[in-house]
mmCIF file of C-alpha atoms and ligand atoms in Angstrom:
data_model
loop_
_atom_site.group_PDB
_atom_site.id
_atom_site.type_symbol
_atom_site.label_atom_id
_atom_site.label_comp_id
_atom_site.label_asym_id
_atom_site.label_seq_id
_atom_site.Cartn_x
_atom_site.Cartn_y
_atom_site.Cartn_z
ATOM 1 C CA MET D 361 18.557 -18.407 -10.161
ATOM 2 C CA SER D 362 20.004 -17.219 -13.426
ATOM 3 C CA GLY D 363 21.074 -13.378 -13.811
ATOM 4 C CA ASP D 364 19.159 -12.820 -16.018
ATOM 5 C CA VAL D 365 16.275 -9.823 -16.493
ATOM 6 C CA TRP D 366 13.009 -10.452 -18.288
ATOM 7 C CA VAL D 367 10.692 -7.747 -19.836
ATOM 8 C CA ILE D 368 7.413 -8.930 -20.019
ATOM 9 C CA VAL D 369 6.877 -7.182 -23.073
ATOM 10 C CA GLU D 370 3.675 -5.318 -23.669
ATOM 11 C CA HIS D 371 2.300 -4.617 -27.011
ATOM 12 C CA ARG D 372 -0.402 -3.033 -29.106
ATOM 13 C CA ASP D 373 -1.458 -3.459 -32.791
ATOM 14 C CA GLY D 374 1.958 -4.563 -33.679
ATOM 15 C CA ALA D 375 3.811 -2.255 -31.730
ATOM 16 C CA VAL D 376 6.308 -2.418 -28.726
ATOM 17 C CA SER D 377 4.837 0.189 -26.034
ATOM 18 C CA GLU D 378 7.087 2.940 -25.052
ATOM 19 C CA GLY D 379 7.523 1.642 -21.499
ATOM 20 C CA THR D 380 9.121 -1.623 -22.649
ATOM 21 C CA PHE D 381 11.454 0.128 -24.045
ATOM 22 C CA GLU D 382 12.578 1.737 -20.966
ATOM 23 C CA LEU D 383 12.310 -1.442 -19.173
ATOM 24 C CA LEU D 384 14.869 -2.665 -21.371
ATOM 25 C CA GLY D 385 17.247 -0.096 -21.761
ATOM 26 C CA ALA D 386 17.407 -0.881 -17.606
ATOM 27 C CA ALA D 387 17.451 -4.725 -18.154
ATOM 28 C CA GLY D 388 20.211 -4.450 -20.365
ATOM 29 C CA ARG D 389 22.199 -2.140 -17.426
ATOM 30 C CA LEU D 390 20.909 -4.566 -14.982
ATOM 31 C CA ALA D 391 21.776 -7.647 -16.552
ATOM 32 C CA GLY D 392 25.613 -6.742 -16.662
ATOM 33 C CA ALA D 393 25.451 -6.309 -13.478
ATOM 34 C CA PHE D 394 23.963 -9.780 -12.432
ATOM 35 C CA GLY D 395 26.360 -11.606 -14.753
ATOM 36 C CA GLY D 396 22.765 -12.491 -16.990
ATOM 37 C CA GLN D 397 21.276 -10.872 -20.329
ATOM 38 C CA ALA D 398 18.321 -9.175 -20.933
ATOM 39 C CA VAL D 399 15.526 -11.365 -21.943
ATOM 40 C CA ALA D 400 12.495 -10.064 -23.882
ATOM 41 C CA VAL D 401 9.609 -12.214 -23.785
ATOM 42 C CA VAL D 402 7.021 -11.420 -25.559
ATOM 43 C CA LEU D 403 3.938 -13.792 -25.929
ATOM 44 C CA GLY D 404 1.049 -13.451 -28.654
ATOM 45 C CA SER D 405 0.239 -14.664 -31.678
ATOM 46 C CA ALA D 406 2.268 -15.038 -35.321
ATOM 47 C CA MET D 407 4.209 -11.693 -33.695
ATOM 48 C CA SER D 408 7.613 -12.117 -35.735
ATOM 49 C CA PRO D 409 7.536 -8.167 -36.935
ATOM 50 C CA LEU D 410 7.964 -7.427 -32.999
ATOM 51 C CA THR D 411 11.136 -9.047 -32.704
ATOM 52 C CA ALA D 412 13.179 -6.684 -35.267
ATOM 53 C CA ASP D 413 12.337 -3.409 -32.508
ATOM 54 C CA LEU D 414 13.575 -5.249 -29.804
ATOM 55 C CA GLY D 415 17.497 -5.443 -30.922
ATOM 56 C CA ALA D 416 18.732 -3.428 -27.402
ATOM 57 C CA ALA D 417 17.715 -7.006 -25.424
ATOM 58 C CA ASP D 418 20.497 -10.102 -25.717
ATOM 59 C CA ARG D 419 18.267 -13.226 -26.317
ATOM 60 C CA ILE D 420 13.985 -12.693 -26.727
ATOM 61 C CA ILE D 421 11.610 -15.050 -25.623
ATOM 62 C CA ALA D 422 8.332 -15.944 -27.489
ATOM 63 C CA ILE D 423 5.597 -18.006 -26.515
ATOM 64 C CA ASP D 424 3.143 -18.144 -29.671
ATOM 65 C CA ASP D 425 -0.013 -19.510 -29.008
ATOM 66 C CA PRO D 426 -3.944 -18.582 -30.502
ATOM 67 C CA THR D 427 -4.823 -18.054 -26.553
ATOM 68 C CA LEU D 428 -2.575 -15.195 -26.248
ATOM 69 C CA ALA D 429 -3.395 -13.077 -29.345
ATOM 70 C CA GLU D 430 -4.864 -10.748 -27.469
ATOM 71 C CA PHE D 431 -4.336 -9.700 -23.303
ATOM 72 C CA THR D 432 -5.330 -11.959 -20.862
ATOM 73 C CA PRO D 433 -4.442 -12.145 -17.343
ATOM 74 C CA THR D 434 -5.106 -16.085 -17.312
ATOM 75 C CA SER D 435 -3.183 -16.400 -20.172
ATOM 76 C CA TYR D 436 -0.269 -14.564 -19.970
ATOM 77 C CA GLN D 437 -0.154 -16.139 -16.356
ATOM 78 C CA ALA D 438 -0.399 -19.926 -17.871
ATOM 79 C CA ALA D 439 2.481 -19.217 -20.035
ATOM 80 C CA LEU D 440 4.134 -17.482 -17.330
ATOM 81 C CA VAL D 441 4.245 -18.742 -14.159
ATOM 82 C CA PRO D 442 6.461 -22.275 -15.495
ATOM 83 C CA LEU D 443 8.321 -20.563 -17.277
ATOM 84 C CA VAL D 444 9.606 -17.971 -14.740
ATOM 85 C CA ARG D 445 9.765 -20.960 -11.662
ATOM 86 C CA GLU D 446 11.522 -23.471 -14.787
ATOM 87 C CA ARG D 447 14.316 -20.367 -15.345
ATOM 88 C CA GLU D 448 14.982 -18.739 -11.831
ATOM 89 C CA PRO D 449 14.869 -15.251 -13.768
ATOM 90 C CA ARG D 450 16.602 -12.830 -11.443
ATOM 91 C CA LEU D 451 13.973 -10.381 -12.534
ATOM 92 C CA VAL D 452 11.216 -9.583 -14.475
ATOM 93 C CA LEU D 453 10.081 -5.909 -15.032
ATOM 94 C CA VAL D 454 6.906 -5.338 -16.084
ATOM 95 C CA ALA D 455 5.830 -1.573 -17.262
ATOM 96 C CA ASN D 456 2.615 -0.271 -14.409
ATOM 97 C CA THR D 457 0.015 -0.245 -16.860
ATOM 98 C CA GLY D 458 -2.967 -1.754 -16.564
ATOM 99 C CA VAL D 459 -1.806 -5.171 -18.197
ATOM 100 C CA GLY D 460 1.670 -5.121 -16.095
ATOM 101 C CA MET D 461 -0.214 -4.869 -13.218
ATOM 102 C CA ASP D 462 -2.190 -8.225 -13.914
ATOM 103 C CA VAL D 463 0.345 -9.976 -15.082
ATOM 104 C CA ALA D 464 2.706 -8.579 -11.842
ATOM 105 C CA GLY D 465 0.497 -9.401 -9.266
ATOM 106 C CA GLY D 466 -0.384 -12.944 -10.346
ATOM 107 C CA LEU D 467 3.251 -13.694 -11.016
ATOM 108 C CA SER D 468 3.914 -12.758 -7.827
ATOM 109 C CA ALA D 469 1.475 -15.034 -6.071
ATOM 110 C CA ALA D 470 2.722 -17.994 -8.602
ATOM 111 C CA THR D 471 6.061 -18.283 -7.784
ATOM 112 C CA GLY D 472 7.363 -16.853 -4.874
ATOM 113 C CA TYR D 473 8.878 -13.697 -6.423
ATOM 114 C CA PRO D 474 8.225 -10.460 -4.074
ATOM 115 C CA LEU D 475 6.947 -7.732 -6.363
ATOM 116 C CA ALA D 476 7.166 -4.068 -5.780
ATOM 117 C CA ALA D 477 5.089 -2.414 -7.550
ATOM 118 C CA TYR D 478 5.511 1.433 -8.525
ATOM 119 C CA ALA D 479 9.139 1.381 -8.963
ATOM 120 C CA THR D 480 10.874 4.695 -10.045
ATOM 121 C CA GLY D 481 14.421 3.580 -9.494
ATOM 122 C CA ILE D 482 16.827 -0.235 -9.435
ATOM 123 C CA GLU D 483 20.197 0.078 -8.921
ATOM 124 C CA THR D 484 22.478 -2.587 -7.105
ATOM 125 C CA GLU D 485 24.181 -3.241 -3.896
ATOM 126 C CA GLY D 486 26.680 -5.506 -3.588
ATOM 127 C CA GLY D 487 25.302 -7.869 -6.119
ATOM 128 C CA ALA D 488 21.641 -7.714 -5.449
ATOM 129 C CA PRO D 489 19.215 -5.182 -6.766
ATOM 130 C CA VAL D 490 17.183 -2.320 -4.721
ATOM 131 C CA VAL D 491 14.500 -1.186 -5.561
ATOM 132 C CA SER D 492 12.891 2.814 -4.947
ATOM 133 C CA CYS D 493 8.825 2.364 -5.500
ATOM 134 C CA GLN D 494 6.740 5.106 -4.681
ATOM 135 C CA LEU D 495 4.110 3.878 -2.150
ATOM 136 C CA TYR D 496 0.714 5.651 -1.105
ATOM 137 C CA ALA D 497 0.241 7.692 -4.315
ATOM 138 C CA GLY D 498 3.818 8.595 -3.842
ATOM 139 C CA LYS D 499 3.579 9.827 -0.108
ATOM 140 C CA ILE D 500 6.275 7.178 0.555
ATOM 141 C CA ALA D 501 9.357 6.659 -0.786
ATOM 142 C CA ALA D 502 10.930 2.673 0.140
ATOM 143 C CA ARG D 503 13.799 1.497 -0.792
ATOM 144 C CA VAL D 504 13.229 -2.284 -1.589
ATOM 145 C CA ARG D 505 15.754 -5.157 -0.948
ATOM 146 C CA PHE D 506 14.508 -8.871 -1.644
ATOM 147 C CA ARG D 507 14.871 -11.639 0.681
ATOM 148 C CA ASP D 508 16.602 -13.453 -2.019
ATOM 149 C CA GLY D 509 17.627 -11.579 -4.278
ATOM 150 C CA ARG D 510 15.491 -11.773 -6.803
ATOM 151 C CA GLY D 511 11.690 -10.351 -7.851
ATOM 152 C CA ILE D 512 9.343 -8.896 -10.212
ATOM 153 C CA CYS D 513 8.854 -5.260 -10.389
ATOM 154 C CA THR D 514 6.306 -3.295 -11.954
ATOM 155 C CA VAL D 515 8.205 0.036 -13.218
ATOM 156 C CA VAL D 516 6.621 3.734 -13.173
ATOM 157 C CA ALA D 517 6.975 4.795 -17.057
ATOM 158 C CA GLY D 518 9.572 7.388 -17.356
ATOM 159 C CA SER D 519 11.329 6.068 -14.686
ATOM 160 C CA PHE D 520 14.124 5.013 -17.478
ATOM 161 C CA PRO D 521 14.877 6.713 -20.947
ATOM 162 C CA ALA D 522 13.065 5.034 -23.543
ATOM 163 C CA ASP D 523 15.787 5.792 -25.714
ATOM 164 C CA ALA D 524 18.394 3.359 -24.520
ATOM 165 C CA GLY D 525 16.129 0.610 -25.393
ATOM 166 C CA ARG D 526 15.606 1.021 -28.492
ATOM 167 C CA ALA D 527 18.249 -0.019 -30.501
ATOM 168 C CA ALA D 528 18.948 -2.327 -33.834
ATOM 169 C CA GLY D 529 19.415 -5.577 -34.534
ATOM 170 C CA SER D 530 18.319 -9.424 -33.624
ATOM 171 C CA PRO D 531 18.630 -11.070 -30.823
ATOM 172 C CA GLU D 532 18.585 -14.604 -30.666
ATOM 173 C CA VAL D 533 14.817 -16.069 -31.231
ATOM 174 C CA GLU D 534 13.774 -19.009 -28.963
ATOM 175 C CA THR D 535 10.213 -19.527 -29.754
ATOM 176 C CA LEU D 536 8.153 -21.725 -27.810
ATOM 177 C CA ALA D 537 4.577 -22.891 -26.912
ATOM 178 C CA PRO D 538 3.283 -21.929 -23.458
ATOM 179 C CA ALA D 539 3.885 -24.855 -21.380
ATOM 180 C CA THR D 540 0.231 -24.174 -19.765
ATOM 181 C CA THR D 541 -2.815 -22.357 -21.854
ATOM 182 C CA ASP D 542 -5.896 -21.135 -19.607
ATOM 183 C CA ALA D 543 -8.865 -19.886 -21.348
ATOM 184 C CA ARG D 544 -10.803 -18.887 -18.396
ATOM 185 C CA ILE D 545 -11.072 -15.309 -19.512
ATOM 186 C CA ARG D 546 -11.704 -14.248 -23.170
ATOM 187 C CA PHE D 547 -11.308 -11.463 -25.138
ATOM 188 C CA GLY D 548 -14.099 -9.877 -25.737
ATOM 189 C CA ARG D 549 -12.958 -6.492 -28.151
ATOM 190 C CA LEU D 550 -11.201 -3.773 -27.508
ATOM 191 C CA ILE D 551 -12.962 -0.654 -26.931
ATOM 192 C CA ARG D 552 -10.755 1.726 -28.452
ATOM 193 C CA PRO D 553 -10.811 5.815 -26.610
ATOM 194 C CA GLU D 554 -12.864 8.102 -28.744
ATOM 195 C CA ALA D 555 -11.299 10.176 -31.016
ATOM 196 C CA GLY D 556 -10.822 13.839 -29.730
ATOM 197 C CA ASP D 557 -10.713 17.089 -31.252
ATOM 198 C CA VAL D 558 -7.137 17.743 -30.830
ATOM 199 C CA ASP D 559 -4.443 15.043 -30.376
ATOM 200 C CA ILE D 560 -2.797 16.030 -27.405
ATOM 201 C CA THR D 561 0.341 13.756 -27.739
ATOM 202 C CA ARG D 562 1.377 15.804 -30.823
ATOM 203 C CA GLU D 563 1.012 19.346 -29.379
ATOM 204 C CA SER D 564 4.363 20.970 -29.067
ATOM 205 C CA ILE D 565 3.030 24.055 -26.539
ATOM 206 C CA LEU D 566 0.379 22.210 -24.034
ATOM 207 C CA VAL D 567 -1.070 24.544 -21.567
ATOM 208 C CA ALA D 568 -2.547 21.868 -18.634
ATOM 209 C CA VAL D 569 -5.082 23.335 -16.256
ATOM 210 C CA GLY D 570 -5.694 21.229 -12.536
ATOM 211 C CA ARG D 571 -8.469 21.323 -9.953
ATOM 212 C CA GLY D 572 -7.319 24.343 -8.756
ATOM 213 C CA ILE D 573 -8.605 26.183 -11.773
ATOM 214 C CA GLY D 574 -12.092 26.182 -9.358
ATOM 215 C CA GLU D 575 -14.228 26.248 -11.319
ATOM 216 C CA ALA D 576 -15.934 25.861 -15.464
ATOM 217 C CA ASP D 577 -15.992 28.745 -16.515
ATOM 218 C CA ASN D 578 -12.444 30.079 -15.709
ATOM 219 C CA ILE D 579 -11.687 27.199 -18.868
ATOM 220 C CA GLY D 580 -12.086 29.905 -20.757
ATOM 221 C CA LEU D 581 -9.066 32.172 -19.355
ATOM 222 C CA VAL D 582 -6.512 28.888 -19.987
ATOM 223 C CA GLU D 583 -8.101 28.450 -23.158
ATOM 224 C CA GLU D 584 -7.198 32.017 -24.124
ATOM 225 C CA LEU D 585 -3.263 31.277 -22.624
ATOM 226 C CA ALA D 586 -3.302 28.580 -24.869
ATOM 227 C CA ALA D 587 -4.416 30.327 -28.289
ATOM 228 C CA ALA D 588 -2.247 33.146 -27.571
ATOM 229 C CA LEU D 589 0.361 31.088 -27.261
ATOM 230 C CA GLY D 590 -0.026 28.428 -30.274
ATOM 231 C CA GLY D 591 -0.548 25.407 -27.816
ATOM 232 C CA ALA D 592 -3.430 23.535 -27.180
ATOM 233 C CA VAL D 593 -5.558 22.909 -23.856
ATOM 234 C CA ALA D 594 -4.907 19.397 -21.955
ATOM 235 C CA ALA D 595 -5.714 18.897 -18.310
ATOM 236 C CA SER D 596 -5.675 16.571 -14.912
ATOM 237 C CA ARG D 597 -7.798 13.557 -14.646
ATOM 238 C CA PRO D 598 -10.599 15.559 -12.008
ATOM 239 C CA ILE D 599 -11.075 18.107 -14.483
ATOM 240 C CA ALA D 600 -12.092 15.239 -16.984
ATOM 241 C CA ASP D 601 -14.440 13.738 -14.531
ATOM 242 C CA ALA D 602 -15.534 16.825 -13.500
ATOM 243 C CA GLY D 603 -16.801 16.831 -17.468
ATOM 244 C CA TRP D 604 -15.418 20.696 -17.580
ATOM 245 C CA LEU D 605 -12.574 19.157 -20.855
ATOM 246 C CA PRO D 606 -13.232 16.224 -22.424
ATOM 247 C CA ARG D 607 -11.460 13.055 -21.521
ATOM 248 C CA THR D 608 -8.911 13.519 -24.847
ATOM 249 C CA ARG D 609 -7.229 15.955 -23.131
ATOM 250 C CA GLN D 610 -6.522 14.363 -19.826
ATOM 251 C CA VAL D 611 -2.825 13.608 -18.886
ATOM 252 C CA GLY D 612 -1.540 10.807 -17.053
ATOM 253 C CA LYS D 613 -2.000 7.283 -16.044
ATOM 254 C CA SER D 614 -5.141 6.816 -17.253
ATOM 255 C CA GLY D 615 -4.956 9.364 -19.880
ATOM 256 C CA LEU D 616 -2.532 10.063 -22.301
ATOM 257 C CA ARG D 617 1.582 10.784 -21.985
ATOM 258 C CA VAL D 618 3.105 13.584 -23.533
ATOM 259 C CA LYS D 619 5.977 14.558 -24.606
ATOM 260 C CA PRO D 620 5.635 18.641 -25.509
ATOM 261 C CA ARG D 621 8.483 20.986 -25.456
ATOM 262 C CA LEU D 622 6.205 22.971 -23.361
ATOM 263 C CA TYR D 623 3.796 21.976 -20.628
ATOM 264 C CA LEU D 624 2.585 24.680 -18.722
ATOM 265 C CA ALA D 625 0.847 23.108 -15.375
ATOM 266 C CA LEU D 626 -1.910 25.384 -13.971
ATOM 267 C CA GLY D 627 -2.867 24.600 -10.879
ATOM 268 C CA ILE D 628 -2.331 20.663 -11.083
ATOM 269 C CA SER D 629 -1.032 19.372 -8.162
ATOM 270 C CA GLY D 630 1.865 16.624 -9.045
ATOM 271 C CA ALA D 631 0.224 13.457 -8.001
ATOM 272 C CA PRO D 632 2.411 10.859 -9.153
ATOM 273 C CA GLU D 633 -0.556 9.597 -11.883
ATOM 274 C CA HIS D 634 -0.360 12.941 -13.382
ATOM 275 C CA LEU D 635 3.069 13.034 -13.600
ATOM 276 C CA GLU D 636 3.624 9.411 -15.289
ATOM 277 C CA GLY D 637 2.648 11.713 -18.258
ATOM 278 C CA MET D 638 3.623 14.910 -18.471
ATOM 279 C CA ARG D 639 7.586 14.069 -16.937
ATOM 280 C CA ASP D 640 9.341 13.640 -20.309
ATOM 281 C CA ALA D 641 8.269 17.129 -21.805
ATOM 282 C CA GLU D 642 10.797 19.037 -22.397
ATOM 283 C CA LEU D 643 10.528 22.163 -20.082
ATOM 284 C CA ILE D 644 8.095 21.898 -17.605
ATOM 285 C CA ILE D 645 6.187 25.471 -15.853
ATOM 286 C CA ALA D 646 4.822 25.454 -12.532
ATOM 287 C CA ILE D 647 2.208 27.794 -11.977
ATOM 288 C CA ASN D 648 0.659 26.800 -8.032
ATOM 289 C CA ASN D 649 -0.812 28.574 -5.395
ATOM 290 C CA ASP D 650 0.993 25.735 -2.772
ATOM 291 C CA PRO D 651 4.528 25.850 -3.151
ATOM 292 C CA ARG D 652 5.498 22.914 -1.505
ATOM 293 C CA ALA D 653 2.827 20.938 -4.378
ATOM 294 C CA PRO D 654 5.018 18.507 -5.377
ATOM 295 C CA ILE D 655 4.219 19.357 -9.044
ATOM 296 C CA PHE D 656 7.757 22.019 -8.309
ATOM 297 C CA GLY D 657 9.475 18.477 -7.968
ATOM 298 C CA VAL D 658 9.896 18.113 -11.448
ATOM 299 C CA ALA D 659 9.107 22.048 -12.759
ATOM 300 C CA HIS D 660 12.132 23.500 -14.195
ATOM 301 C CA TYR D 661 10.660 26.863 -13.671
ATOM 302 C CA GLY D 662 7.846 27.666 -11.387
ATOM 303 C CA ALA D 663 5.706 30.565 -9.353
ATOM 304 C CA ALA D 664 3.922 30.114 -6.278
ATOM 305 C CA ALA D 665 0.906 31.960 -7.582
ATOM 306 C CA ASP D 666 -2.823 32.671 -7.720
ATOM 307 C CA LEU D 667 -3.562 31.641 -10.771
ATOM 308 C CA LEU D 668 -6.051 33.195 -11.712
ATOM 309 C CA ASP D 669 -3.774 36.408 -11.791
ATOM 310 C CA VAL D 670 -1.024 34.702 -13.276
ATOM 311 C CA VAL D 671 -3.131 33.515 -16.467
ATOM 312 C CA PRO D 672 -5.198 36.908 -17.685
ATOM 313 C CA ALA D 673 -1.694 38.612 -16.977
ATOM 314 C CA LEU D 674 0.276 36.324 -19.051
ATOM 315 C CA THR D 675 -2.874 36.511 -21.974
ATOM 316 C CA ALA D 676 -2.590 39.969 -21.841
ATOM 317 C CA ARG D 677 1.069 40.347 -22.436
ATOM 318 C CA LEU D 678 1.311 37.996 -25.341
ATOM 319 C CA THR D 679 -1.679 39.271 -27.247
ATOM 320 C CA GLY D 680 -1.196 42.788 -26.184
HETATM 321 C C1 FAD N 809 -5.381 4.615 -10.774
HETATM 322 C C2 FAD N 809 -5.643 5.896 -11.004
HETATM 323 C C3 FAD N 809 -6.222 7.053 -11.676
HETATM 324 C C4 FAD N 809 -5.039 8.054 -11.559
HETATM 325 N N1 FAD N 809 -5.044 8.269 -13.253
HETATM 326 C C5 FAD N 809 -4.951 10.170 -13.526
HETATM 327 C C6 FAD N 809 -4.410 10.744 -14.914
HETATM 328 O O1 FAD N 809 -4.689 9.951 -15.425
HETATM 329 N N2 FAD N 809 -4.070 11.840 -14.701
HETATM 330 C C7 FAD N 809 -4.416 12.717 -13.560
HETATM 331 O O2 FAD N 809 -4.284 13.847 -13.556
HETATM 332 N N3 FAD N 809 -4.764 12.448 -12.134
HETATM 333 C C8 FAD N 809 -5.323 10.269 -12.367
HETATM 334 N N4 FAD N 809 -5.222 9.989 -10.789
HETATM 335 C C9 FAD N 809 -5.328 11.342 -9.466
HETATM 336 C C10 FAD N 809 -4.936 11.958 -9.415
HETATM 337 O O3 FAD N 809 -4.109 10.920 -8.051
HETATM 338 C C11 FAD N 809 -4.573 13.140 -8.987
HETATM 339 O O4 FAD N 809 -5.511 13.247 -7.957
HETATM 340 C C12 FAD N 809 -4.791 14.345 -9.611
HETATM 341 O O5 FAD N 809 -3.983 14.035 -10.509
HETATM 342 C C13 FAD N 809 -4.918 15.486 -8.998
HETATM 343 O O6 FAD N 809 -5.523 16.173 -9.820
HETATM 344 P P1 FAD N 809 -5.211 17.844 -9.662
HETATM 345 O O7 FAD N 809 -3.498 18.438 -9.213
HETATM 346 O O8 FAD N 809 -5.530 18.499 -10.888
HETATM 347 O O9 FAD N 809 -6.013 18.113 -8.462
HETATM 348 P P2 FAD N 809 -5.095 18.891 -6.705
HETATM 349 O O10 FAD N 809 -4.376 17.474 -6.759
HETATM 350 O O11 FAD N 809 -6.576 18.861 -6.075
HETATM 351 O O12 FAD N 809 -4.457 19.931 -7.220
HETATM 352 C C14 FAD N 809 -5.070 21.301 -7.537
HETATM 353 C C15 FAD N 809 -3.199 21.778 -6.836
HETATM 354 O O13 FAD N 809 -3.881 23.009 -6.783
HETATM 355 C C16 FAD N 809 -3.239 24.485 -6.190
HETATM 356 N N5 FAD N 809 -4.448 25.231 -6.112
HETATM 357 C C17 FAD N 809 -5.206 25.853 -5.877
HETATM 358 N N6 FAD N 809 -5.643 26.721 -6.071
HETATM 359 C C18 FAD N 809 -5.495 27.323 -6.836
HETATM 360 C C19 FAD N 809 -4.783 28.857 -7.820
HETATM 361 N N7 FAD N 809 -6.213 29.609 -7.734
HETATM 362 N N8 FAD N 809 -3.833 29.168 -8.198
HETATM 363 C C20 FAD N 809 -2.507 27.953 -8.076
HETATM 364 N N9 FAD N 809 -2.954 26.369 -7.872
HETATM 365 C C21 FAD N 809 -4.085 26.399 -6.835
HETATM 366 C C22 FAD N 809 -3.290 23.468 -5.224
HETATM 367 O O14 FAD N 809 -2.725 24.073 -4.331
HETATM 368 C C23 FAD N 809 -3.492 21.845 -5.849
HETATM 369 O O15 FAD N 809 -1.938 21.836 -5.935
HETATM 370 C C24 FAD N 809 -5.388 9.178 -10.852
HETATM 371 C C25 FAD N 809 -5.963 8.131 -9.575
HETATM 372 C C26 FAD N 809 -5.806 6.715 -9.804
HETATM 373 C C27 FAD N 809 -5.440 6.001 -8.014
#
């Protein structure tokens, strides 16, 4: 077993994902502790421009093949499984995204590397990794040790700072053809989300509303507050599911990831899937009538209060 820490690079439209940079930063630190290297593993077809963004890695393994031009679980598995078996990295870090979960589960089953899913932190103890995981949608916090000290982690977005993984430089690139290919699943087409009226990822002030708003008619109160603050309205998933606001306003795991200067969370409980999309906001203020709501764990300021009292009062103060 080597001391190397691999990062499976996620990319789309020629751009490396934010989550990949988070993993690269962590990989550098961990590989140092294991006496190995941080290795960026990028799968695709003719993806040389991507490697210029991977300067935080000590080394790049580029698996290049037309069958890897678009992600499919089978093509990625076929390329990765023989390589992991042969080179035996200490850790394989994968973003806890739809793609990452598809990759990690199959890779774990095929290689026998145990999988620590929903990882939010990785430390080392006695030269071995110890992984903090949020299980059952954050209701259980587990600390995981791998039996023989090696494993795969799917890491929740926002667990590590992305800036640590962004570096200029051109590490050595080893380009390989996949040892095996598997085209049982073929890429059809990418269905992009509908273009929204407002791009919440670019707004500096977001007033986000959750199920605590009670009913659709109350959304107007939140829109008035957002207008008074010069911001835009965002939502938790139940609000988008109910059709009270468009899907393009949804923040979180299956929505958008936002990083505004101010995130005002109104009647949002703070489920891990929601936090994943907003915990990097510069200033988080939460209003929730349950003082034990998990959102207060990430909020910089909070009020345990009824939002139907606070929101109109705030709007009146701002516009009065
Ligand atoms: C695979 C997967 C993907 C998911 N993706 C997302 C995602 O992208 N985004 C997302 O948001 N969720 C997502 N979820 C759902 C997530 O798990 C939660 O169910 C959801 O975030 C809860 O939304 P909420 O906080 O609005 O509602 P709730 O959890 O119901 O919380 C409502 C909160 O409002 C408070 N409240 C009630 N009345 C008032 C009042 N009058 N004044 C003040 N506070 C009040 C309550 O105390 C409560 O804390 C996903 C789940 C899964 C399984």
